[in-house]
Short mmCIF file of C-alpha atoms and ligand atoms in Angstrom, two decimals:
data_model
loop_
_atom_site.label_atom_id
_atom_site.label_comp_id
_atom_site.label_asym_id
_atom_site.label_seq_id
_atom_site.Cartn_x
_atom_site.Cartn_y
_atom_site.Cartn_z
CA UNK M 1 -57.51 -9.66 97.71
CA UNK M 2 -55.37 -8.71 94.90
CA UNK M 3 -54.56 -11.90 92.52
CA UNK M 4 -51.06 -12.69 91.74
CA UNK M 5 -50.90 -12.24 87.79
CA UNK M 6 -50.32 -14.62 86.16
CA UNK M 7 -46.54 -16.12 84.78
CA UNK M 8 -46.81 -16.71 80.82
CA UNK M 9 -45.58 -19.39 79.40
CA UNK M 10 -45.01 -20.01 75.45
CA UNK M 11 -43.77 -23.16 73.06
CA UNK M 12 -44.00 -24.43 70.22
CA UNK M 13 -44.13 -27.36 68.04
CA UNK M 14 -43.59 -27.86 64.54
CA UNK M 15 -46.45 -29.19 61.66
CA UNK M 16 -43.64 -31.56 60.34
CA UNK M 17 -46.53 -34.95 60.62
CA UNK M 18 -48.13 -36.28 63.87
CA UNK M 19 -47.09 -36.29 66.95
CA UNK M 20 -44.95 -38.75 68.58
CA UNK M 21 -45.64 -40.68 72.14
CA UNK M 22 -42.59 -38.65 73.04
CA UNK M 23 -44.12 -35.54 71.90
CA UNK M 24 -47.00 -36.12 73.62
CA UNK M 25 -46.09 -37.33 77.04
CA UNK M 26 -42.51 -35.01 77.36
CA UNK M 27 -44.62 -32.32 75.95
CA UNK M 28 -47.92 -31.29 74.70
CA UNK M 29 -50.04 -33.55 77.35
CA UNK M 30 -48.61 -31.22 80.65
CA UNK M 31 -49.40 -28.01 78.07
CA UNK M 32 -52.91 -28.88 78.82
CA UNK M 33 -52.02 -29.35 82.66
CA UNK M 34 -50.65 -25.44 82.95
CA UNK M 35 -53.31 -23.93 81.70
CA UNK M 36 -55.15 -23.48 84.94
CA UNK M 37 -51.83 -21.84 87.15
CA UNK M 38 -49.90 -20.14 83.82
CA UNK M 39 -51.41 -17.93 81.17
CA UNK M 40 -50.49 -20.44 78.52
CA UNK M 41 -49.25 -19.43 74.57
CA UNK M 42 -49.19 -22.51 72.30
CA UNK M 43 -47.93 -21.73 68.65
CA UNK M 44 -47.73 -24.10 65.35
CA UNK M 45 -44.23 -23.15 64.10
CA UNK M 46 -45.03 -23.17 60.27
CA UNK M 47 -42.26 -20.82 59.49
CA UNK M 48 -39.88 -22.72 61.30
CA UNK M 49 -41.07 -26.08 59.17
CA UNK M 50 -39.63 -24.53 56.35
CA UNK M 51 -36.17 -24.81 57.08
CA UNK M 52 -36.00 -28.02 55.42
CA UNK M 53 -37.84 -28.42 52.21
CA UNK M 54 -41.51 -29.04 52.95
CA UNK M 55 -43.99 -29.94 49.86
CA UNK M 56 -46.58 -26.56 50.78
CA UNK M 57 -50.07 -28.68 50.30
CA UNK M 58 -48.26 -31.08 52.73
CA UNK M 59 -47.49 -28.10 55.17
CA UNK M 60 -50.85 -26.82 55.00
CA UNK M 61 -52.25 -29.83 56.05
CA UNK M 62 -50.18 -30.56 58.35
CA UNK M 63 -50.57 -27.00 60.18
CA UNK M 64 -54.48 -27.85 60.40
CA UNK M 65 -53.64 -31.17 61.69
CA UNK M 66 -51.05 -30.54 64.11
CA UNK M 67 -53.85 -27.40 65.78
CA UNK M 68 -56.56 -30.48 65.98
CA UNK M 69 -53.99 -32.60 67.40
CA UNK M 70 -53.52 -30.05 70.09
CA UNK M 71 -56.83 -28.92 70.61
CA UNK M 72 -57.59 -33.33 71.34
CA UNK M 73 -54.57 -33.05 73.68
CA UNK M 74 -55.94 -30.85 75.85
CA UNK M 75 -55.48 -27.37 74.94
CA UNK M 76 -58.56 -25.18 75.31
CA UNK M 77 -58.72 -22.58 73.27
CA UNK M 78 -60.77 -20.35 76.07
CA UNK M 79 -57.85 -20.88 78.43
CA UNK M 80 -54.63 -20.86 76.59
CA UNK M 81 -53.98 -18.83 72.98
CA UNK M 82 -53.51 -21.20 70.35
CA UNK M 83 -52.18 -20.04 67.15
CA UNK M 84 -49.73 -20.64 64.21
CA UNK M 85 -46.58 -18.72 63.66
CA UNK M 86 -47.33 -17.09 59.81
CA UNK M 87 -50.25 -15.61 61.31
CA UNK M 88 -48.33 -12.98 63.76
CA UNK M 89 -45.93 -11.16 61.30
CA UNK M 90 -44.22 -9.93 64.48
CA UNK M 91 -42.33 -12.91 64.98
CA UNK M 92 -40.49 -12.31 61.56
CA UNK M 93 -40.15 -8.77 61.86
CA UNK M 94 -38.65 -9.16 65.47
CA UNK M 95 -36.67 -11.78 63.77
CA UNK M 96 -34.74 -9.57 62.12
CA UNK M 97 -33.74 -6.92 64.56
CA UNK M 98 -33.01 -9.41 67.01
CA UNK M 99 -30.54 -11.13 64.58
CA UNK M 100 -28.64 -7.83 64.45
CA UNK M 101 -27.94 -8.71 68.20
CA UNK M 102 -27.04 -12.00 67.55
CA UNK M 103 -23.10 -13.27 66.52
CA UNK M 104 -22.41 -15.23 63.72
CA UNK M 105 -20.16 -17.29 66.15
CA UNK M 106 -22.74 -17.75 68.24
CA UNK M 107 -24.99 -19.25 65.97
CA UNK M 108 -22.59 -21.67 64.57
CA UNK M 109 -22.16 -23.33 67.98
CA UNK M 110 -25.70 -24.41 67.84
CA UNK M 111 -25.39 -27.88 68.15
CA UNK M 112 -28.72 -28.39 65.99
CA UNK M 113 -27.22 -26.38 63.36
CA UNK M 114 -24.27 -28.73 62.89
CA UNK M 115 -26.66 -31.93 62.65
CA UNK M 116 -29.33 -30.39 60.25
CA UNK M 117 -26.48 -29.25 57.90
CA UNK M 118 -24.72 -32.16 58.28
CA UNK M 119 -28.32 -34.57 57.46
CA UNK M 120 -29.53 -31.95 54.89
CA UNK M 121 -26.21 -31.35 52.90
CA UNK M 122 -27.71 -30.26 49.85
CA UNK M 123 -29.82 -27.11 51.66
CA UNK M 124 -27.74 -25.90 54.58
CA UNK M 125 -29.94 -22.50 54.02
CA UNK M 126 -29.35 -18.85 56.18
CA UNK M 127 -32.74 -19.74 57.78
CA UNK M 128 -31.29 -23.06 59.26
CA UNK M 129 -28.40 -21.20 60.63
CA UNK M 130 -30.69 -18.48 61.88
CA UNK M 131 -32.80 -20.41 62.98
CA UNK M 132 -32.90 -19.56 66.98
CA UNK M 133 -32.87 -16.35 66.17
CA UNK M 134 -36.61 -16.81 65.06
CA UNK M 135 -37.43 -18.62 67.78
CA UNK M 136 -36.11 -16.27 69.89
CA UNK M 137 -38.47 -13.76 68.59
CA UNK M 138 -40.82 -16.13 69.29
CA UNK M 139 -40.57 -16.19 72.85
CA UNK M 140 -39.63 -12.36 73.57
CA UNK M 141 -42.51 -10.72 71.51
CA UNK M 142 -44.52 -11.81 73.94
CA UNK M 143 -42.08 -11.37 77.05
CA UNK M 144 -42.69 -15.01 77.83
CA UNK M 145 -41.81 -15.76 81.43
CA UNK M 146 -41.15 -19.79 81.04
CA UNK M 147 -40.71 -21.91 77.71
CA UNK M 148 -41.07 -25.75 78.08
CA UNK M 149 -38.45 -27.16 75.81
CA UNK M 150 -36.74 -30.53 75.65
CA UNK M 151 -33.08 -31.17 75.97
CA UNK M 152 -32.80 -30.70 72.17
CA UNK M 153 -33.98 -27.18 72.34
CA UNK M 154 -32.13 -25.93 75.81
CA UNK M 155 -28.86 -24.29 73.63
CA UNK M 156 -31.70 -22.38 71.55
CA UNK M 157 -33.44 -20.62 75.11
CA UNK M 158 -29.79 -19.80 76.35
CA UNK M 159 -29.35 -17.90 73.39
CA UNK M 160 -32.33 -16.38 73.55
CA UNK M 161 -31.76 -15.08 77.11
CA UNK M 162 -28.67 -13.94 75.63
CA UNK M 163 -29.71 -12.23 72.79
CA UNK M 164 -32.18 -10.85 75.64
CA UNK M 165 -30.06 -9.26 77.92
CA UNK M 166 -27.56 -7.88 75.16
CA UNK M 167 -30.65 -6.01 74.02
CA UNK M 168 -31.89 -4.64 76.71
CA UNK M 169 -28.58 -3.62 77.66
CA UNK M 170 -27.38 -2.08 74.49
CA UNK M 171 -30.93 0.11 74.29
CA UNK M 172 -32.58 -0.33 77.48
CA UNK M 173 -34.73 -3.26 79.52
CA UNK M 174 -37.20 -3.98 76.98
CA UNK M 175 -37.39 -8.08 76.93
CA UNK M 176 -38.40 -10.31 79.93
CA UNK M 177 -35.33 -13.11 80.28
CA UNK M 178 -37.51 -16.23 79.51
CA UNK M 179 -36.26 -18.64 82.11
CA UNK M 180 -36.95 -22.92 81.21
CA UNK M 181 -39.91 -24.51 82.47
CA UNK M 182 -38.95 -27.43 83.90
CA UNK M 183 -41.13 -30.48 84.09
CA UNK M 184 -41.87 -31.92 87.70
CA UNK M 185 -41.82 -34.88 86.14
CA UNK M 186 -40.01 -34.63 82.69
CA UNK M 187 -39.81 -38.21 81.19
CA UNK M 188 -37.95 -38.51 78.19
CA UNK M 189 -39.02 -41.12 76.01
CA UNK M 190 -36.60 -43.55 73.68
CA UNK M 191 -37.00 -45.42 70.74
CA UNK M 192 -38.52 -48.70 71.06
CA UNK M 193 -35.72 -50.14 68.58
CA UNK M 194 -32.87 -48.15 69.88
CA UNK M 195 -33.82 -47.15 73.33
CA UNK M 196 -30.47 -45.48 73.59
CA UNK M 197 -32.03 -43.05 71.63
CA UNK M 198 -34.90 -40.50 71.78
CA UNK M 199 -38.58 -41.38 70.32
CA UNK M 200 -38.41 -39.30 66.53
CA UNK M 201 -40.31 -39.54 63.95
CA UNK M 202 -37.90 -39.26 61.78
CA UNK M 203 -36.46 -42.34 62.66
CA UNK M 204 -36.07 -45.08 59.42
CA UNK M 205 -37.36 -47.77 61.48
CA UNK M 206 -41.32 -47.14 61.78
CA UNK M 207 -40.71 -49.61 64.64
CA UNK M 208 -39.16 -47.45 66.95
CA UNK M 209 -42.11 -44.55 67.20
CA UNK M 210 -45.78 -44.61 68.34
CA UNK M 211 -47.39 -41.83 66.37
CA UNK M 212 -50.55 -40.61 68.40
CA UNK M 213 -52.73 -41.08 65.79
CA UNK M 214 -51.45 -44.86 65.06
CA UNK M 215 -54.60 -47.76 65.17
CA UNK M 216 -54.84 -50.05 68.23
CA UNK M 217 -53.16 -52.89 66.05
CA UNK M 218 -50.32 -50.90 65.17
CA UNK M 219 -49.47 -49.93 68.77
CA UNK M 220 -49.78 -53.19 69.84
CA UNK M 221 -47.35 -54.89 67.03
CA UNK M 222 -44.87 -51.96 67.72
CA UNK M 223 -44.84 -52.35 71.71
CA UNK M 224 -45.05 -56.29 71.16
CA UNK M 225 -41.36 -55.87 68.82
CA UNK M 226 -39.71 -53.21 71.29
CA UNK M 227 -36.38 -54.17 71.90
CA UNK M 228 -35.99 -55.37 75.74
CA UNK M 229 -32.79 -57.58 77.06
CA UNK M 230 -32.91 -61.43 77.94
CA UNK M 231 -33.07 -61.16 81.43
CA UNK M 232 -36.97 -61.37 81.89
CA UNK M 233 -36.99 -59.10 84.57
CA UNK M 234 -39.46 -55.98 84.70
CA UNK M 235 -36.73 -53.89 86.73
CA UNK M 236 -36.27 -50.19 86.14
CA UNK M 237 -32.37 -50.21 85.45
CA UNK M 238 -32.18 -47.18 82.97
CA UNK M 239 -28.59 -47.73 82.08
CA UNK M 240 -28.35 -51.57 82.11
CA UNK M 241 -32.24 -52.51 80.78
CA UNK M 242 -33.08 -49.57 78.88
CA UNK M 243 -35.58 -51.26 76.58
CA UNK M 244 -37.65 -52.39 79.81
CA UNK M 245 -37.18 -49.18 81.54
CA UNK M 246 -38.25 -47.38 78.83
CA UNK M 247 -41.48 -49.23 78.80
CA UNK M 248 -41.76 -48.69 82.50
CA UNK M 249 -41.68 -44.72 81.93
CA UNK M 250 -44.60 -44.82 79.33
CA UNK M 251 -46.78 -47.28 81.25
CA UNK M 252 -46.18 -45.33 84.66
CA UNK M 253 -46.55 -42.10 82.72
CA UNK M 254 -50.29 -43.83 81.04
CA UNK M 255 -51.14 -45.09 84.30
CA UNK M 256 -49.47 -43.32 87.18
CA UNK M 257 -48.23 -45.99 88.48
CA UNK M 258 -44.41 -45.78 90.11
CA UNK M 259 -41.92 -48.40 88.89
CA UNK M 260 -42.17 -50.12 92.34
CA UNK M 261 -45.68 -50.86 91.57
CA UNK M 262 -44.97 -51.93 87.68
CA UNK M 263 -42.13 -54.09 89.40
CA UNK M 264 -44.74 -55.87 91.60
CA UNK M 265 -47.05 -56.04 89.25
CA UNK M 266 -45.22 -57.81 86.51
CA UNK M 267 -42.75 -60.14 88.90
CA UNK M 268 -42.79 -63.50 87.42
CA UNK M 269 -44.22 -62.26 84.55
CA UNK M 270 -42.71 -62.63 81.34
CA UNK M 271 -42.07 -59.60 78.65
CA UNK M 272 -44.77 -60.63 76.47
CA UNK M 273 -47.40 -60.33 79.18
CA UNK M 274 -45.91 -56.86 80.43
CA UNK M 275 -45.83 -55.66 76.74
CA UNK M 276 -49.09 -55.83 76.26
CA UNK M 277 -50.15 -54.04 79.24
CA UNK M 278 -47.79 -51.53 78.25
CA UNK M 279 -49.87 -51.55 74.99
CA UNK M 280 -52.96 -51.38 76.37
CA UNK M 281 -52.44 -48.48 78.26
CA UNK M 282 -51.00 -46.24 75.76
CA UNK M 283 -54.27 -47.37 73.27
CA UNK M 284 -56.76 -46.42 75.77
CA UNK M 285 -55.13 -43.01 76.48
CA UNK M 286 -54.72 -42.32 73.18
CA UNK M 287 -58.69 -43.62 72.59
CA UNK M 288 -59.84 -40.52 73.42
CA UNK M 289 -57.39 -37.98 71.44
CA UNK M 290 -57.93 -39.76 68.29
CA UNK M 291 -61.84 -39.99 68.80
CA UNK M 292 -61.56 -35.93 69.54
CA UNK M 293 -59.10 -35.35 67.06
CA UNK M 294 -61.31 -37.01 64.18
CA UNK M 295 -64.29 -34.56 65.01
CA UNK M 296 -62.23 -31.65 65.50
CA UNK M 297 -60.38 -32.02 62.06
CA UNK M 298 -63.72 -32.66 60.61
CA UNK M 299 -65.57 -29.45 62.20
CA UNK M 300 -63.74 -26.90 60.01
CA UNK M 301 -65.67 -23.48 61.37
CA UNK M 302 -64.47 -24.37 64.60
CA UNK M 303 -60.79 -24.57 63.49
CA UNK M 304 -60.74 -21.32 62.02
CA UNK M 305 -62.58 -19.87 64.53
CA UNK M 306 -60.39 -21.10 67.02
CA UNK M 307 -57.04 -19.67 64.60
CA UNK M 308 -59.23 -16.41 64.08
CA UNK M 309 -59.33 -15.44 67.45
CA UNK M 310 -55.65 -16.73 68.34
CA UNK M 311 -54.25 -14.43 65.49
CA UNK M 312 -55.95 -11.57 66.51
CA UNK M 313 -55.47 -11.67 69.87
CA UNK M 314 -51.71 -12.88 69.21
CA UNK M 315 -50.91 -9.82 67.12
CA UNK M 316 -52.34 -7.46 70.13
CA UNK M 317 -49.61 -8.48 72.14
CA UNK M 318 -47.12 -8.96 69.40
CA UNK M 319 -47.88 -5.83 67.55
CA UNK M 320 -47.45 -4.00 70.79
CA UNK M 321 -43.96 -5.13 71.96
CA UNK M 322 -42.79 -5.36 68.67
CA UNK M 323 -43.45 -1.22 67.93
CA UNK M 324 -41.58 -0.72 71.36
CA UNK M 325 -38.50 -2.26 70.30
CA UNK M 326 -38.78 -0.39 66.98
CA UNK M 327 -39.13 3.28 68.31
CA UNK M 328 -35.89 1.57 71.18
CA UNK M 329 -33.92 0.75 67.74
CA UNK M 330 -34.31 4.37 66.15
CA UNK M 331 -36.78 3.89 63.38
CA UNK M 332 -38.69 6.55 62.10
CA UNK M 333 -42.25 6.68 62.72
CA UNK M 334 -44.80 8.25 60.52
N1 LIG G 1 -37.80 -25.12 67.78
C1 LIG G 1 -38.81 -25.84 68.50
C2 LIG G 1 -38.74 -27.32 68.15
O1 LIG G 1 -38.38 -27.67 67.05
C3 LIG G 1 -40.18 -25.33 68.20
C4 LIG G 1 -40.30 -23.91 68.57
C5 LIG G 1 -40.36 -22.86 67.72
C6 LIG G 1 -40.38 -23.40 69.89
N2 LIG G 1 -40.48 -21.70 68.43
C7 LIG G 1 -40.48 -21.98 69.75
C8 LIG G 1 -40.36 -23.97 71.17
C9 LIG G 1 -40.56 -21.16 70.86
C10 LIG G 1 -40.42 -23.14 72.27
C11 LIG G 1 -40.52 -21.74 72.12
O2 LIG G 1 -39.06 -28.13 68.96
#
C-alpha cells in the first residue's frame, strides 16, 4: 500500500541563552514527540538573534548551545533536520523578495514590533520591523505544511500566509499556506513571581523562570518562593489561584497527572509540601536533559556533524524552491 507522505512541519527558536521551562514544555519537548507522524524541520534562528544587539562570541556560543539543548530534548538528528538559520542563505535571499510582497502597513501592526521598539528605544532597526518577513521565508522555502508557534508568534504566521497567497496570486501558486500546529495539549506556562504573566527569560526577577539547565538547588529555592495565594488550597482555579494553578500545569505536564489527581493528592496538604513535589518533578525530568546536554556540548565532532548534514540537506530543499520563485519573479538566469 501506498504511504501517505508525510505533512512537514518547521519552527524555530532563537540562541538568545537557555531555554526556559516554558520553552521547553509549550515547545521544544512535543518537537521531539512529532517526529515519528510529521517530517519535522527544527532551525536555530541566529539571524533573527540579531535584531537586538547580541555580543557575537556570546551568539556563537549560544547557537552551539541552544543545538545541544535540542538535540538533549529530544530531537534526533536521523529523524528530524536540525539546523541553524546562517547556514541556508535561502532564507535571506527569499527574505528579500518576499518583503517586496509585504506592506509597510502591514508590518507596523505587528504587535511585537511595537514592544521591541518600544523596550529597545535606542535600536528600533529595519530588521526589527522586517522582521516576519524573515521568518516568513523561513517557513515557505521549505513549503512547510504546519509551524508550532506560541501565542506571541500567531500575528507573524498570519502574515506569512498572507504574504503567501498574495504571491502566489500575483505570479502563480508557488508557496504552500503554512497552516498553525496546534498543540493537543498546549500549556502555557507563567511566571512563578507574576503568574499573570508568561515564563521569559528576560524577566528582571531570576525568580520567576526555571532555566532548563538550572541545578537541583536552584529549582527547588525558585519553586519553594513561587508566588501562590493564602488560601492553602491545591485547586486548579486559573483565574482566581493562578500561582497554584500554574504549578498544577507544570507538575501535571512532568508527571501526567490531571489536576483532579494533583487535587487529591495534595488535599490537606499545605503549599510547602505541594511545592516541593512540584520541584521534584521538574528536577528529575530535567535530570536527564542536562546529563545529555553536558556530553553532547562536550562531543564537538558530533555537533558539527550533526550541523554538516542539516545544512546540506537544508539548502537542497531551500536552494530548490528558492530558484523557482526567482525564474516566477523574472530574473535572468545565466
Ligand atoms: N520568531 C520565532 C520566535 O522568536 C522564532 C522563529 C524564527 C520561528 N523563524 C521561525 C518560529 C519560523 C517558527 C517558524 O519565537
Amino acid at each position: 500500500m501506498e504511504q501517505e507522505k508525510k505533512k512537514r512541519i518547521l519552527s524555530g527558536i532563537q540562541p538568545t541563552g537557555t531555554f526556559t521551562l516554558g520553552n521547553y514544555i509549550g515547545a521544544v519537548r512535543n518537537w521531539g514527540k512529532l517526529q515519528d507522524d510529521y517530517e519535522c524541520l527544527y532551525m536555530v534562528a541566529d539571524l533573527h538573534a540579531i535584531t537586538v544587539r547580541q555580543n557575537p562570541a556570546d551568539l556563537r556560543r549560544m547557537t552551539r548551545e541552544a543545538v545541544a539543548l535540542l538535540l538533549a530534548c529530544g530531537i534526533d538528528p536521523e529523524k528530524s533536520l536540525l539546523f541553524v538559520q546562517s547556514h541556508v542563505p535561502a532564507h535571506s535571499q527569499l527574505s528579500w523578495v518576499l518583503s517586496c510582497s509585504t506592506q509597510f502597513g502591514e508590518l507596523s501592526r505587528m504587535t511585537q514590533f511595537k514592544d521591541k521598539s518600544a523596550k529597545h528605544a535606542d535600536n528600533v532597526n529595519a530588521g526589527l520591523f522586517t522582521y516576519p518577513v524573515l521568518m516568513a521565508a523561513d517557513i515557505l522555502v521549505y513549503n512547510a505544511d504546519l509551524v508550532p508557534v506560541g501565542a506571541d508568534q500567531k500575528q507573524h504566521l498570519e502574515l506569512a500566509r498572507n504574504v503567501a497567497q498574495r504571491f502566489n496570486s500575483q505570479y502563480s501558486p508557488t508557496f504552500t499556506v503554512p497552516d498553525p500546529y496546534i498543540a493537543k495539549a498546549g500549556a502555557k506556562i507563567m511566571s512563578l513571581a507574576e503568574p499573570e504573566k508568561k515564563m521569559s527569560k528576560s524577566d528582571e526577577n531570576a525568580n520567576a523562570f526555571i532555566l532548563l539547565l538550572d541545578e537541583p538547588d536552584a529549582i527547588l529555592r525558585k519553586f519553594k518562593r513561587a508566588v501562590t495565594d493564602s488560601d492553602g488550597e491545591v485547586r486548579y482555579a486559573p483565574e482566581e489561584k493562578p500561582g497554584v494553578s500554574n504549578l498544577m500545569t507544570i507538575y501535571s505536564c512532568m508527571t501526567g497527572k490531571d489536576f483532579a489527581a494533583i487535587e487529591a493528592e495534595f488535599a490537606g496538604k499545605g503549599y510547602g509540601d505541594f511545592k516541593t513535589a512540584v520541584a521534584e518533578s521538574v528536577i528529575a525530568e530535567l535530570a536527564p536533559v542536562q546529563a545529555e546536554y553536558k556530553r553532547i556540548l562536550a562531543d564537538k565532532a558530533y555537533l558539527e556533524g550533526v550541523l554538516k548534514e542539516g545544512a546540506a540537506h537544508a539548502n537542497a530543499i531551500a536552494d530548490r524552491v528558492l530558484s523557482k520563485v526567482y525564474r516566477k519573479a523574472g530574473f535572468m538566469q545565466l
